[in-house]
Each structure stands twice: as C-alpha cells, then as structure tokens.
XYZ file of C-alpha atoms in Angstrom:
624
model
C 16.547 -19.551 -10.238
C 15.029 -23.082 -9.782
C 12.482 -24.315 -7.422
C 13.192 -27.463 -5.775
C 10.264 -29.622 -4.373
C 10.194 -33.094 -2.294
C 7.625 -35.411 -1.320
C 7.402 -38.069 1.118
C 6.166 -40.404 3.542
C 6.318 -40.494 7.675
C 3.714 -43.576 8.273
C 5.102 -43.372 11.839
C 4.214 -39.669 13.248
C 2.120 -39.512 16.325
C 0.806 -35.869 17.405
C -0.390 -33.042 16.189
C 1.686 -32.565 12.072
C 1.307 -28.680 12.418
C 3.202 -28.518 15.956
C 6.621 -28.078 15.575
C 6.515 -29.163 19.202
C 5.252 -32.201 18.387
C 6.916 -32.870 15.229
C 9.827 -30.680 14.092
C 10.533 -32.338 10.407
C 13.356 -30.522 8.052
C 14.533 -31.635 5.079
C 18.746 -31.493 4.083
C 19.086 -29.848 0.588
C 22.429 -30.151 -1.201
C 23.800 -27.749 -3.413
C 26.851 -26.823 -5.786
C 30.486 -27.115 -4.075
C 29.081 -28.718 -1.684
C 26.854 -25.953 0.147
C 23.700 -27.177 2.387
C 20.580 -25.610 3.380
C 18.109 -26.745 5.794
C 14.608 -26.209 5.331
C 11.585 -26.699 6.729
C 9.182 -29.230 5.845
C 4.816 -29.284 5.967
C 2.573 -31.894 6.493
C 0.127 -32.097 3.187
C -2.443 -34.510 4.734
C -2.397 -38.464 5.255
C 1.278 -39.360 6.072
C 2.976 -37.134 2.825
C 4.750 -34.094 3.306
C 6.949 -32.116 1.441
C 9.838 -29.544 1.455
C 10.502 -26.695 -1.529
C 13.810 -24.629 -1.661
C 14.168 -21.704 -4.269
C 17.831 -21.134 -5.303
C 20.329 -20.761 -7.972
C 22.562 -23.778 -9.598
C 21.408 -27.265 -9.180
C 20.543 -28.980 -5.960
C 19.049 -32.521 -4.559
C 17.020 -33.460 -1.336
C 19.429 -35.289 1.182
C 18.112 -36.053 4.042
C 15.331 -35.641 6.164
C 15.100 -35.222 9.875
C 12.409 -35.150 12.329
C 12.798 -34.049 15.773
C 16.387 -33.822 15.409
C 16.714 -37.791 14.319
C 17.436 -38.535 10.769
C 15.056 -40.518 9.123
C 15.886 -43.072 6.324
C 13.605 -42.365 3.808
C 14.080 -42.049 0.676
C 13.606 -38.708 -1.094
C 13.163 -37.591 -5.122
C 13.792 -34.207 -5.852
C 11.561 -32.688 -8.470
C 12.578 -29.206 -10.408
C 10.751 -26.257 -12.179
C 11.809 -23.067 -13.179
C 11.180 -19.881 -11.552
C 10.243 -17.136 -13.348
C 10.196 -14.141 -10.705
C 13.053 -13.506 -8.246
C 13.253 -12.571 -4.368
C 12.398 -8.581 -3.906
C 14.925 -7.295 -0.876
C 15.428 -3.872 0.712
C 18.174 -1.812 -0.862
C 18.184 1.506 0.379
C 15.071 3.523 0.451
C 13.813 1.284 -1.998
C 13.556 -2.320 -3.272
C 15.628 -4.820 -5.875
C 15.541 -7.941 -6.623
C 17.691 -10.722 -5.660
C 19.777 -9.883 -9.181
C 20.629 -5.972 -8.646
C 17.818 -4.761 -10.675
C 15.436 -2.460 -9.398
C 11.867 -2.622 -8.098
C 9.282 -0.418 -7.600
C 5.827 -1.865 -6.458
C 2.945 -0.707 -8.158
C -0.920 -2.656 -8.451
C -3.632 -2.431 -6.456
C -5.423 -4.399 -3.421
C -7.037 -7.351 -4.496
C -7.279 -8.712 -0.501
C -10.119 -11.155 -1.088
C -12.679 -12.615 -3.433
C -15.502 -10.510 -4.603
C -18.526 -12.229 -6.323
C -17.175 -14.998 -8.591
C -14.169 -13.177 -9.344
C -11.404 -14.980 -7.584
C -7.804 -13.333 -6.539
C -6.178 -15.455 -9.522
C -8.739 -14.094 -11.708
C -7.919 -10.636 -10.197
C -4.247 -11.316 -10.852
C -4.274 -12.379 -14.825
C -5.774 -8.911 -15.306
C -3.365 -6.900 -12.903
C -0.108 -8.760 -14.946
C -1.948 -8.068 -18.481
C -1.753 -4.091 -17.623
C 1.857 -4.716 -16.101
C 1.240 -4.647 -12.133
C 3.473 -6.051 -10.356
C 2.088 -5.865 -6.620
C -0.598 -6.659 -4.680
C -1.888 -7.216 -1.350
C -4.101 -10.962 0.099
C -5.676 -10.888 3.343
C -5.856 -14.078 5.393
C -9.453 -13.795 5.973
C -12.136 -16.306 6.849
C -15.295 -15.077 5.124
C -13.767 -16.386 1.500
C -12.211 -19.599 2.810
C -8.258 -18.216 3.156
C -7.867 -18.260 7.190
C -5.709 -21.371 7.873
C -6.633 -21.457 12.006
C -10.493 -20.330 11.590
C -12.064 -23.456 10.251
C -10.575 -26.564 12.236
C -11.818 -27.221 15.925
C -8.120 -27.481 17.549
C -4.906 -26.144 16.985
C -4.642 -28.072 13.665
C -4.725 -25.990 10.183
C -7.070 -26.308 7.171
C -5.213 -28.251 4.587
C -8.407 -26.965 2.181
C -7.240 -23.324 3.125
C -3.582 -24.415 2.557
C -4.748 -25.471 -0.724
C -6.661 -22.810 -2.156
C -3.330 -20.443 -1.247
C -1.117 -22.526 -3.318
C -3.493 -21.756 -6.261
C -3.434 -18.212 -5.294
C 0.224 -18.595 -5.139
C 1.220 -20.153 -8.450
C -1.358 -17.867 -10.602
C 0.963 -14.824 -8.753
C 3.984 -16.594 -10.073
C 2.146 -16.900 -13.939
C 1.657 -12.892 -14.116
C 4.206 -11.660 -12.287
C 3.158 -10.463 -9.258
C 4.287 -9.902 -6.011
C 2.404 -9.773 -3.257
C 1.947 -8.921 0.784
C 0.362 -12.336 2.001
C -1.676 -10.098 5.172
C -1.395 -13.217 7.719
C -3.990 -11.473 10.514
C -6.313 -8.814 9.915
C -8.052 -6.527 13.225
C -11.611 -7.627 12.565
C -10.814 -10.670 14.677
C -9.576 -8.605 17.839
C -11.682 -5.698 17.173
C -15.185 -4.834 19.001
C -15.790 -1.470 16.870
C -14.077 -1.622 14.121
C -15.249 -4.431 11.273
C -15.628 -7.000 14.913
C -15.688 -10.599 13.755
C -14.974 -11.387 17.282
C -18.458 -13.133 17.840
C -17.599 -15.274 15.445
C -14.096 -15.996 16.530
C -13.654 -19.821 17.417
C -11.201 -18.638 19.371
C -13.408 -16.562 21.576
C -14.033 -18.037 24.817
C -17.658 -17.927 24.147
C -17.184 -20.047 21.141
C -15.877 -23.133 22.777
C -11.908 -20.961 22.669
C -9.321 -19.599 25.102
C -9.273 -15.648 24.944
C -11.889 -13.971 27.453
C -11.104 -10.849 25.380
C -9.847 -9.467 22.492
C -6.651 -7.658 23.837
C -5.557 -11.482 24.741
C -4.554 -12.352 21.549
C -1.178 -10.730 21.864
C -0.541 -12.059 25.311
C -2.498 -15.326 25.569
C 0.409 -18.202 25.679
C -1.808 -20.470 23.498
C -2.281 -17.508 21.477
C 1.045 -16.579 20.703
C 1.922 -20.422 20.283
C -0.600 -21.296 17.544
C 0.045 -17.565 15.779
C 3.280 -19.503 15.301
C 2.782 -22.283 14.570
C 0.469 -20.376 11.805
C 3.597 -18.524 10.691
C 5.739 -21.833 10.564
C 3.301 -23.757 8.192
C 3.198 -20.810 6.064
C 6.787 -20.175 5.970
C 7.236 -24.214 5.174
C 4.881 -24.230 2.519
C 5.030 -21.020 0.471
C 8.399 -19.095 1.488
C 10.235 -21.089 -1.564
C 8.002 -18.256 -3.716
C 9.664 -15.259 -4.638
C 5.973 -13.683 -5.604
C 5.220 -13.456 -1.165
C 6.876 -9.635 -1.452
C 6.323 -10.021 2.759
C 4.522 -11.446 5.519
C 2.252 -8.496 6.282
C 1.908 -8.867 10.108
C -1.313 -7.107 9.849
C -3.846 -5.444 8.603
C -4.518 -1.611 10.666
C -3.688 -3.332 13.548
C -4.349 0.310 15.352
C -8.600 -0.604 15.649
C -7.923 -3.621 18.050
C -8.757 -3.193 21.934
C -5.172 -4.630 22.542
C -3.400 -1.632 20.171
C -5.664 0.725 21.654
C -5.105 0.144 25.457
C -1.966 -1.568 25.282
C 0.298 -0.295 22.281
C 3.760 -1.369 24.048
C 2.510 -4.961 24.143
C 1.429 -4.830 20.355
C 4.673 -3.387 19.316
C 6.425 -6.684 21.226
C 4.085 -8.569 19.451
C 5.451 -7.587 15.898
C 9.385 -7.916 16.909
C 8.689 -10.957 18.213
C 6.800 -12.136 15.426
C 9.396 -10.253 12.848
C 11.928 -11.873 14.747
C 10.116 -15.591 14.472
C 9.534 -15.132 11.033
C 13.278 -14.170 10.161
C 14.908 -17.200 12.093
C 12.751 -19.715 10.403
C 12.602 -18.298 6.788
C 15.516 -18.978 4.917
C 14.558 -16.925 1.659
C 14.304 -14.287 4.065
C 11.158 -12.170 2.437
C 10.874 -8.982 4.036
C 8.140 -8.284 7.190
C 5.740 -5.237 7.287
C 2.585 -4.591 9.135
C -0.137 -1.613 8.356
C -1.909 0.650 9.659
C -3.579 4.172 9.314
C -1.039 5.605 12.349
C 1.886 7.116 11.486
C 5.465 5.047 11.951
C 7.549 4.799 15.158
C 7.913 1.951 17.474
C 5.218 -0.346 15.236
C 7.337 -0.246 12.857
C 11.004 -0.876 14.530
C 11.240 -4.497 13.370
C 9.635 -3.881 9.993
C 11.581 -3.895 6.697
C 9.241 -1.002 5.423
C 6.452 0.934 6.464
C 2.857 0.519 5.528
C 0.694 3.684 6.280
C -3.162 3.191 4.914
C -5.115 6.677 3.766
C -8.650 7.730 2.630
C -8.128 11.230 1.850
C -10.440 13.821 -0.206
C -7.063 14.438 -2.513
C -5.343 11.500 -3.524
C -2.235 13.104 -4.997
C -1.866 15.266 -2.497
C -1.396 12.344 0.238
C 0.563 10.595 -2.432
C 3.002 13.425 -3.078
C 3.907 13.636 0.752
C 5.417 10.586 1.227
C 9.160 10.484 1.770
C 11.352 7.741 3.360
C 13.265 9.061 6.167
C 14.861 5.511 7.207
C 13.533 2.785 5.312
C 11.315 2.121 2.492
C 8.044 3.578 2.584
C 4.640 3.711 0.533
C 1.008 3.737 0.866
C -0.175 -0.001 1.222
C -4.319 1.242 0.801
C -5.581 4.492 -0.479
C -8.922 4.997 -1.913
C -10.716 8.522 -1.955
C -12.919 9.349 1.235
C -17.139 8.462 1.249
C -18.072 6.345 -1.126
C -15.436 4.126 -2.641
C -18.145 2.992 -5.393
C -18.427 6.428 -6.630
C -15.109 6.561 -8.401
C -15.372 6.761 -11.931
C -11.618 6.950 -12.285
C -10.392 10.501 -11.478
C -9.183 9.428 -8.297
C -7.527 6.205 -9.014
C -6.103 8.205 -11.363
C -4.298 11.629 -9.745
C -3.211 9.202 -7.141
C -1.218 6.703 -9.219
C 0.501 9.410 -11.040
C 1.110 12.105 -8.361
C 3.027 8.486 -6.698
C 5.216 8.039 -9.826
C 6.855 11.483 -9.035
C 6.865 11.228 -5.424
C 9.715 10.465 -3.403
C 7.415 7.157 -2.292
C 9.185 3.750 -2.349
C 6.632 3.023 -4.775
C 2.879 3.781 -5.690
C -0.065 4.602 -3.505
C -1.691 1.016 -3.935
C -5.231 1.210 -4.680
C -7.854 -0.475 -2.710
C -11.283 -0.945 -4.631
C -10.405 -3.604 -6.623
C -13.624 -4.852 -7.021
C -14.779 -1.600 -8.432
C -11.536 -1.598 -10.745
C -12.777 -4.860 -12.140
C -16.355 -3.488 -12.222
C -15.081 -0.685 -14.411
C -12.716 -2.037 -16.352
C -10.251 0.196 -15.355
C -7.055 -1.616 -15.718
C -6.023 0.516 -18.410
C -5.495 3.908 -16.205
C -2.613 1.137 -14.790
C -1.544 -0.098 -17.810
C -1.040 3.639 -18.902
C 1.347 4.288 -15.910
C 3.053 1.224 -16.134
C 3.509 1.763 -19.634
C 4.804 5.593 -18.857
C 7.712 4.146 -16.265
C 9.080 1.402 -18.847
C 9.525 3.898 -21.600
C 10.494 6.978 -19.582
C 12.218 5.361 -16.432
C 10.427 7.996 -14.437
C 10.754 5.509 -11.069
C 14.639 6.116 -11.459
C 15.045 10.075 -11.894
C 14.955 12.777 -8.361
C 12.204 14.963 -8.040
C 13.116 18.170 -9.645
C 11.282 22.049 -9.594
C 9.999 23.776 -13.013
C 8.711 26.964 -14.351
C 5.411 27.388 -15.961
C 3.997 30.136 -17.695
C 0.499 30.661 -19.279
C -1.153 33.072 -20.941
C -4.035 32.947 -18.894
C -4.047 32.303 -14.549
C -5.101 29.859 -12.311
C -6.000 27.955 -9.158
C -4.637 27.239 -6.187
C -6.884 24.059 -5.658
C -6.641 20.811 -3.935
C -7.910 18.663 -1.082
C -6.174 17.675 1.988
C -4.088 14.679 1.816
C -4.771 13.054 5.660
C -8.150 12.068 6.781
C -8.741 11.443 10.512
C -5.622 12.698 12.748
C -4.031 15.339 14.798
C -1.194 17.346 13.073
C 1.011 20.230 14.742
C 1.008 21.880 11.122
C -1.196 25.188 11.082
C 0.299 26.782 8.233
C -0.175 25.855 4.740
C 1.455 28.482 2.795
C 0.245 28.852 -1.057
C 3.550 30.068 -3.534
C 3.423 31.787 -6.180
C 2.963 28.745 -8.836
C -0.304 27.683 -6.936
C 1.166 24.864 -5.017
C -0.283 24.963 -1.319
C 2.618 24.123 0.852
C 2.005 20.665 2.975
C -1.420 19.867 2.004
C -0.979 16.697 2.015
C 0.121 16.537 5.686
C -3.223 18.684 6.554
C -6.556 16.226 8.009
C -9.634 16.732 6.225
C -11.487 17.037 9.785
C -11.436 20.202 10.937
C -11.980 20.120 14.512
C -15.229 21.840 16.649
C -15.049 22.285 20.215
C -15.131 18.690 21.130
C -11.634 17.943 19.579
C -10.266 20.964 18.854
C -6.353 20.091 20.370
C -6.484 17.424 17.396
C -6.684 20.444 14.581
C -8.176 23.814 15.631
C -7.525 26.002 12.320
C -5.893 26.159 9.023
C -3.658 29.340 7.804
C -3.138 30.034 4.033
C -0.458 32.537 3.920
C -1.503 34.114 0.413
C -0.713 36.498 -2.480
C -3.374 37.781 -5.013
C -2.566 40.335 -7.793
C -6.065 41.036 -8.465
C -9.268 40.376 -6.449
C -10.507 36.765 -6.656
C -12.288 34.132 -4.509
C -12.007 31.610 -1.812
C -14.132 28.161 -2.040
C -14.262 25.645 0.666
C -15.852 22.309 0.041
C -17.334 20.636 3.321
C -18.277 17.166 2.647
C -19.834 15.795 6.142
C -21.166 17.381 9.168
C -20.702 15.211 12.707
C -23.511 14.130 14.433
C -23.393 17.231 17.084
C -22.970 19.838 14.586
C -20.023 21.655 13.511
C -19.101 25.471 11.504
C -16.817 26.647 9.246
C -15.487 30.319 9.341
C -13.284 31.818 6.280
C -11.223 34.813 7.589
C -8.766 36.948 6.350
C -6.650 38.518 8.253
C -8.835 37.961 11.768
C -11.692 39.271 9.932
C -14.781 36.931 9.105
C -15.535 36.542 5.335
C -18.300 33.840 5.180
C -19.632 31.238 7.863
C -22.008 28.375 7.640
C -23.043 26.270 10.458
C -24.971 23.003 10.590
C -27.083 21.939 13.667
C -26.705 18.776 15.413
C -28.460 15.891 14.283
C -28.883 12.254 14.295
C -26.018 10.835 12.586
C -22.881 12.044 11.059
C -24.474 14.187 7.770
C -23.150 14.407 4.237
C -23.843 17.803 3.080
C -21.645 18.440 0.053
C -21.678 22.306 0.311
C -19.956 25.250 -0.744
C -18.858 28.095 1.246
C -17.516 30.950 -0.504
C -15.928 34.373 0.068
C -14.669 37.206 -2.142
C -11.035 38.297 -1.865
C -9.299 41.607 -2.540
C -5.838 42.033 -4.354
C -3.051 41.750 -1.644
C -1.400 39.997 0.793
C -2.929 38.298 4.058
C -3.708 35.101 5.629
C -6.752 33.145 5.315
C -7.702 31.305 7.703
C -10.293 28.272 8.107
C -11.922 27.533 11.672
C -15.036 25.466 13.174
C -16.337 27.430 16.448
C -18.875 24.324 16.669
C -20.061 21.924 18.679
C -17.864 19.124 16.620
C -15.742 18.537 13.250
C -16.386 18.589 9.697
C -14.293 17.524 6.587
C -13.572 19.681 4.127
C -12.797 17.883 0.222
C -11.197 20.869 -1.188
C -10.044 24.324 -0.796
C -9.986 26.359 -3.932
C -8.295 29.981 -4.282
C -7.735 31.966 -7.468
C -6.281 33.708 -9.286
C -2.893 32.522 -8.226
C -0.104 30.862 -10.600
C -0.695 29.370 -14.158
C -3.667 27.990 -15.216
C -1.131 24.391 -15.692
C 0.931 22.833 -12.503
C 3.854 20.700 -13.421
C 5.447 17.599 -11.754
C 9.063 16.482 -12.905
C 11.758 14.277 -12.409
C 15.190 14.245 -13.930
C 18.689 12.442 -13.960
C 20.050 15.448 -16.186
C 20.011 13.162 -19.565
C 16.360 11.608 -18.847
C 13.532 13.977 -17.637
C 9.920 12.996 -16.899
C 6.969 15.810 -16.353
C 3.074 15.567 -15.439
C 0.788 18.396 -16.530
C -2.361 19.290 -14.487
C -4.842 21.653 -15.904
C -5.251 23.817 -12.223
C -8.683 25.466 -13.559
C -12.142 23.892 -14.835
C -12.017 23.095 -18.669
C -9.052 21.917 -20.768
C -6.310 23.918 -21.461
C -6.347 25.184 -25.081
C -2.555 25.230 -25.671
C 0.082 28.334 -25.285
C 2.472 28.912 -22.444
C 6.122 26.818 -21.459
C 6.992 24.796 -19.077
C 11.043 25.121 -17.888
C 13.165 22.197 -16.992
C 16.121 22.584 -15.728
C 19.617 20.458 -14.604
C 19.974 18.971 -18.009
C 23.128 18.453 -20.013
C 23.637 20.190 -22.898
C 22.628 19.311 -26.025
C 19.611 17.595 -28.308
C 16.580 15.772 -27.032
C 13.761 13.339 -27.906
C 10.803 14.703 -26.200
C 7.706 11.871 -26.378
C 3.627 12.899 -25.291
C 2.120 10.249 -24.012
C -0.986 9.305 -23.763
C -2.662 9.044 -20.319
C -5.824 6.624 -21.414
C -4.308 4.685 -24.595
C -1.115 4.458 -22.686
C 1.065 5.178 -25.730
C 3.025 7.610 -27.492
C 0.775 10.737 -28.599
C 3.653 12.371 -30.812
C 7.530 12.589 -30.520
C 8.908 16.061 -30.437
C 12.995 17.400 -30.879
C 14.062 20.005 -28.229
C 17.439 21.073 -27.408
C 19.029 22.061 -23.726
C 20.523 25.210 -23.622
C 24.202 25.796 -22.303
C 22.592 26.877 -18.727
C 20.879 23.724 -18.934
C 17.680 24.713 -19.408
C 15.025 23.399 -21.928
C 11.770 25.111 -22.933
C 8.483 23.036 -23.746
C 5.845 24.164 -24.957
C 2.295 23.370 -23.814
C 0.095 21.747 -26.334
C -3.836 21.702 -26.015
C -4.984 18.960 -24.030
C -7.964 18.077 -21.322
C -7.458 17.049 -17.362
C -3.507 16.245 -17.384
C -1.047 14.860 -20.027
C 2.233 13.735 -19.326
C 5.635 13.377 -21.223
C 9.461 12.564 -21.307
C 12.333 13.130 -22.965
C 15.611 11.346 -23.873
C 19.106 12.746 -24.772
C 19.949 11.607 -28.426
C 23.003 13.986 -28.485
C-alpha cells in the first residue's frame, strides 16, 4: 500500500477555493493495466493545491481538471509508503483491507489537555499497543476548520495542525474516529457553545436558532463543503477508522424536538460522504440513546455510557445487525477519582463480550495523569498471545471451598428500560444488570423505571446491601422488600441541588427462596452504584471464551479480600487431548507461569484456582 501525493499550481482561480461550487478541481490518477481513479483535490493556500490517493501497485498523477475542463498543467507524483491499511466492515466486526482481522481497542484522546497534545497522546497509546482512538473537531484547542474564518472559507492553520495529528496516527498505529461536529455548538443545556457560535445570528451568522443547523440551506451547504475538504485532504489515510458524524448528537434542541429531521441529516450526510470518498472509510455517529433510525445509514453503532459498573455495561453489548461497541465509557461522578479499578473491569469484561470491540475509555487526560497505559498494554498484550478477540463466549463451572457474592452495579445510567426482573443464578451472576439504569425512579418519573425484582435463592441466611450514590434535588427513598414485605427504607428530603450521599442501606435475609425487590416511593430518583447479596455462588466468577483448541478465562474474586487459592474452574467444548495453560499477569502484562492440563474425552478440562488478589486471567493452547 503506497500513498500517492501531487502538488500544483492554478494562478488563474477566481472564487471561493473551498466551494466546490465555485471551483470543483479533481485530479486523474493512473494505475496498473491501465485502471483510473479520480480524486478529489484541496486548495493548500496561495495558488498550490494538491491531491493524495492510497492504493496498491504503482500509479502517476495524469491529469487535472477543474470544473469539468482539463487543465494543462503539469503534475509530479511523489510516493511514500503506508504502513497501516483501510479498516472495513466484515460481518459483526471489522478487517482490514487485507482479510485480517480488527478489533478496536484505545481510549478517547478527543482534544488537547494542558501541553499534552493528541500526537503526544498517541506515541503513548501505540507504545502499550492501542490501536483506536477517537478526535473531536472542536474549537477551544484550535481543530474546528469552519469556527475561526469570518465566511464560508476554512482555516488552512486548522487544516494544518490535523495533518500533524494525522501522520503521528499513521507513526503508532492508530486508527481513529475523526468526530467532524460535536452538540455543544447546537446545544443550549448541554455543554452550549452556542453564544460563541460565529454562526449564531447574534454573532454576525445565519441560524436564529440552534435546531437550524440541520435545516438551514447555508447550513447544510458549508457542513459540506466541510466534509469535502476533509475528505480531499485526509481520506488517502487509512488511520481515519470513520467520519464520526457526531458527537451525542441526542443533547441538541434540533434532536430533541425534531429527531426525524436529525436522522435525514445523517443519511444525507452518510450518503455525501460515501459518493465523494473513494477509500470509502466507514460513517458512524454517537450518542448515549440507544440505536434505531440514527443509526440506519451508519456502518456501526456508537452508544456512549457512564455507568456505576463498567463491566457490567460492557458485558451487555451484542451486535444484532452491524458492528457495535461502546465509543465513551467512564464510571459515573467523578471521572478524576479513578485510580484504575474501573478502567480496568471495563476493558476486560469487553475482551469477553460479544462487543465489536472494547468499551473505549474516555479520561484520557487522567490516563496520562496516572500513567496508566500499562492496564492497556496488559490487555493488549493478553489478546496477541491468547487470541481471546477470536474465540465465542462460552459458560463454566466454578467451585470454591468457601461462598460468595452476588455483587455488581448497574450497567445503564440515565434511561427508561421495560426490564423489571433481574434474576440472580445460582453462580452469582445477576441476570441483565447491565441493561438495568442506575436511577431508580420517585414519583416524578416513575414510568421511566419504577422497581427492580431480584428473583433469589439463599441456602443459609445472609444480607442485602444497596449502595445509593446521589439523591435528586426533590428528594427521593429507597425500600428493600422481600416478598411485598419491607426490610429496610431510607429516605432523603428535598434539597437544593442534586446530593451525593454515598450511603448504605442494608437488610438481613433468611435462607429461602423469594424476590427482593428495590423501590423509591419519593418525591424523585436516586442512583444506586451497587447491589450486593450473599451468600450466593463461589467466592470466584469466571468469564471464558473458546474455539475448542484455544480457550481464554477471566477470574473475579466476587467477595472483599483476595482469594487464597483452592477450588476449579470447568471449561468445557474442548477437543481432546493435552494443553498449555499460561497465567498472566494483569499489571506486568506477561506470563505469570505456564501450566500442562489435559481435556478429558467429554471435553472437559479442570483448572485449578491459584491464590491471587482482585482478578487474574489465563489461556490455554492445544499442544496435542
């Protein structure tokens, strides 16, 4: 794969350069066996411009047109050698342009934070082995090509400091969502930068409101015209994974009141961006709603989560018709907070989901603030030796000498769900957490989620805990019952502002068989973090996946304080015969100790549990 690049003069253009209106110029590339492609050309400043094409075998710069008219001038074709290739849709999933395989997994690093620059951001994220991440065309850090000219020209500066951003993705591998509009720009509650739009009426623009941006003719012309430049000037790079449409498009007055129009907004846009792209990168937008008709045109969905459980929202993700996976997920309250435990459950509970790849991490400033570019250079580490990416999610047995916890938070934040029920099996896991909000609803809301059922077993008496992180501003409640009958309740009056009051509500259970059930009777919601219930299953919960010769498995302590070693976990679906079994190490990101195990003829392989603190993780290899 070569990139192709030309440069040259048009003394003689009148107009506006960025206006394919005014000046349409393409450039004639010829190929082997005498193939063609035509592709678009940008205006660099003065009279240069320039054309790059990306493609295999060898190829020249013919001609150049503008307008339709050939020109005669005289073009030199310059070649370097690209390292990366094009990422397409395949399936569920993502490969590259050459068959192989990819699965996205990085973090955020959508603008410049301090002195630390996105290239800066992106040596470190190809050093631990990322290979995705996520720009935003913003205008507080100098990237929005329409915010800082006067007309309906583009900033050649902004143009500039993109190709940087560009070719330092290209050095370390990465491939990234370029996020060409964000919703702060036609929002008024949500992050509103609309006072400082120049294209605000108020400002000297054209839109009397926000909602105008997707209907506005001038709008929709210079959002194109946007899209064109950008298309001319970086589509030859195979690191632009997609043109993100935008970023949570769902907190703009024109998605709020008008969500038909913004849906014709992105196929028209999708369908822009397709005709005039002739690498063809894929198109996605985001945003915190779930899929449907936002999403018709895109090549894969984008959903964006703050959740009290990271794994849990990370586990529920499964494509249904195209490629799916979290695009920003960061715990809920106070990103700053995270001293790596979240970051953490939620990049490994993605490797063995049924996700289209990881849950992308947003806080990258606090990633670079903490140095914590190893927890990714662990995982990546984990999927090149084990090929965990590759294998179907499969079901274990695990057995402990001692018993555990039925713990975890739930995996939506803000929402309305028809899910109730939330059954907890036998092994601890709690059925659909991760499709349950974290608001539970009071009076004011209470259609949105009114209760949550735990359909529940316990062999001997134990306890329920319910962590409530913030109280709304009216007030809210929490009842625990079982069975219809009231076990513990805590209410919190109304007050000035939404309140976080990080407290515990507990209940003692019998031995038996009943329902719990969760409800707010108040004035308004409040979010729980996480629901704890023991004793139920083993005191360790395992993840696997498995191709029936290659197995992966991640180990979660379900109870406070590490697990001191004793107990099995059963895989099964393997072919007979012997194994390599390798524990790896979750921090160092390398081999702890290699172990030999054998598959029985049913298929089934024991492992036993070794002593270890939080979660470990391993894989194993058929060697005969």
């Amino acid at each position: 794969m070569t990139t192709y690049e030309t440069q040259f003069l048009l003394p003689n253009i009148t107009g506006n350069s960025f206006d394919p209106e005014k000046n349409d110029v393409r450039v004639l590339f010829r190929g082997p066996r005498g193939k063609t492609k035509t592709q678009l050309a940008f205006f660099d400043g003065g009279t240069t411009w320039r054309a790059r094409l990306t493609a295999e075998g060898k190829w020249q710069a013919g001609s150049v047109t503008h307008n339709g008219m050939e020109s005669k001038t005289r073009l030199a074709t310059t070649s370097q050698r690209q390292l990366l290739h094009f990422v397409q849709r395949k399936g569920l999933g993502f490969a590259y342009d050459n068959g192989k395989s990819y699965w996205p997994i990085g973090h955020n690093v959508a603008w410049r934070s301090g002195s630390f620059d996105v290239a800066d951001a992106f040596a470190k994220l190809g050093a631990a082995g990322e290979n995705w991440s996520r720009v935003w065309m913003c205008h507080w850090d100098g990237k929005n090509l329409d915010w800082e000219t006067k007309d309906d020209t583009l900033s050649l500066t902004v143009a500039r400091r993109w190709d940087g951003i560009i070719e330092a993705a290209q050095k370390h591998g990465i491939h990234f969502q370029l996020v060409l509009q964000h919703h702060g720009p036609y929002a008024l509650q949500v992050n509103s930068n609309w006072a400082e739009n120049p294209w605000n009426a108020k400002n000297g623009g054209f839109l009397n409101t926000t909602a105008e941006f997707f209907t506005h003719p001038e709008a929709r012309r210079r959002t194109k015209n946007k899209l064109r430049y950008a298309i001319a000037r970086w589509g030859y790079s195979p690191s632009i994974l997609a043109w993100e449409l935008f970023n949570e498009v769902e907190w703009t007055e024109g998605a709020k009141n008008a969500p038909k129009t913004v849906e014709a907004w992105h196929r028209d846009m999708a369908t822009y961006l397709r005709w005039l792209d002739i690498h063809q990168h894929l198109v996605t937008t985001s945003s915190h709603l779930p899929g449907g008709d936002l999403y018709a045109a895109m090549d894969y969905e984008q959903p964006h989560a703050y959740p009290p459980d990271l794994a849990a929202t990370a586990l529920s993700v499964k494509p249904t018709t195209k490629p799916i996976f979290y695009g920003e997920i960061g715990p809920s309250g106070d990103l700053s907070g995270d001293d790596g435990r979240h970051l953490k459950a939620g990049l490994w509970a993605s490797l063995f989901s049924d996700a289209s790849g990881a849950a992308q991490y947003w806080a990258w400033d606090q990633v670079e603030r903490r140095n914590q570019y190893g927890l990714f250079k662990a995982a990546t580490g984990f999927i090149a030796a084990s090929g965990v990416t590759e294998l179907r999610r499969v079901s274990t047995e695990v057995s402990t000498p001692d018993g555990g916890v039925a713990s975890s938070g739930p995996g939506k934040g803000w929402g309305e769900t028809k899910r109730t029920v939330f059954p907890i099996r036998a092994d601890g896991t709690i059925e659909g957490i991760g499709e349950m909000p974290s608001f539970l609803q009071g009076v004011a809301h209470r259609e949105m989620f009114p209760k949550a059922d735990f359909p529940v077993t316990l062999k001997q008496a134990g306890s329920i805990e319910v962590e409530v992180q913030t109280v709304a501003r009216s007030g809210g409640s929490l009842l625990i019952k079982q069975d219809g009958k009231v076990m513990a309740e805590r209410a919190w009056p109304a007050s000035g502002s939404d309140t976080q009051v990080n407290a515990t509500v507990t209940a003692a259970l019998p031995a038996g068989t009943y329902t719990l059930t969760l409800e707010n009777p108040g004035a308004d919601w409040v979010t729980l973090r996480k629901i704890t219930i023991a004793p139920v299953g083993a005191s360790v919960s395992a993840l696997a996946k498995s191709d029936g010769t290659r197995a992966a498995l991640w180990l979660r302590r379900t109870d406070s304080g590490p697990h001191p070693g004793g107990g099995t976990v059963t895989l099964g679906g393997l072919r007979v015969g012997a194994y390599k079994l390798v524990w790896w190490d979750m921090v160092a990101g390398k081999p702890l100790r290699e172990e030999a195990i054998r598959a029985n003829a049913s298929g089934q392989a024991s492992i036993l549990l070794p002593s270890f603190t939080g979660d470990i993780a391993t894989y194993l290899k058929k060697i005969g």
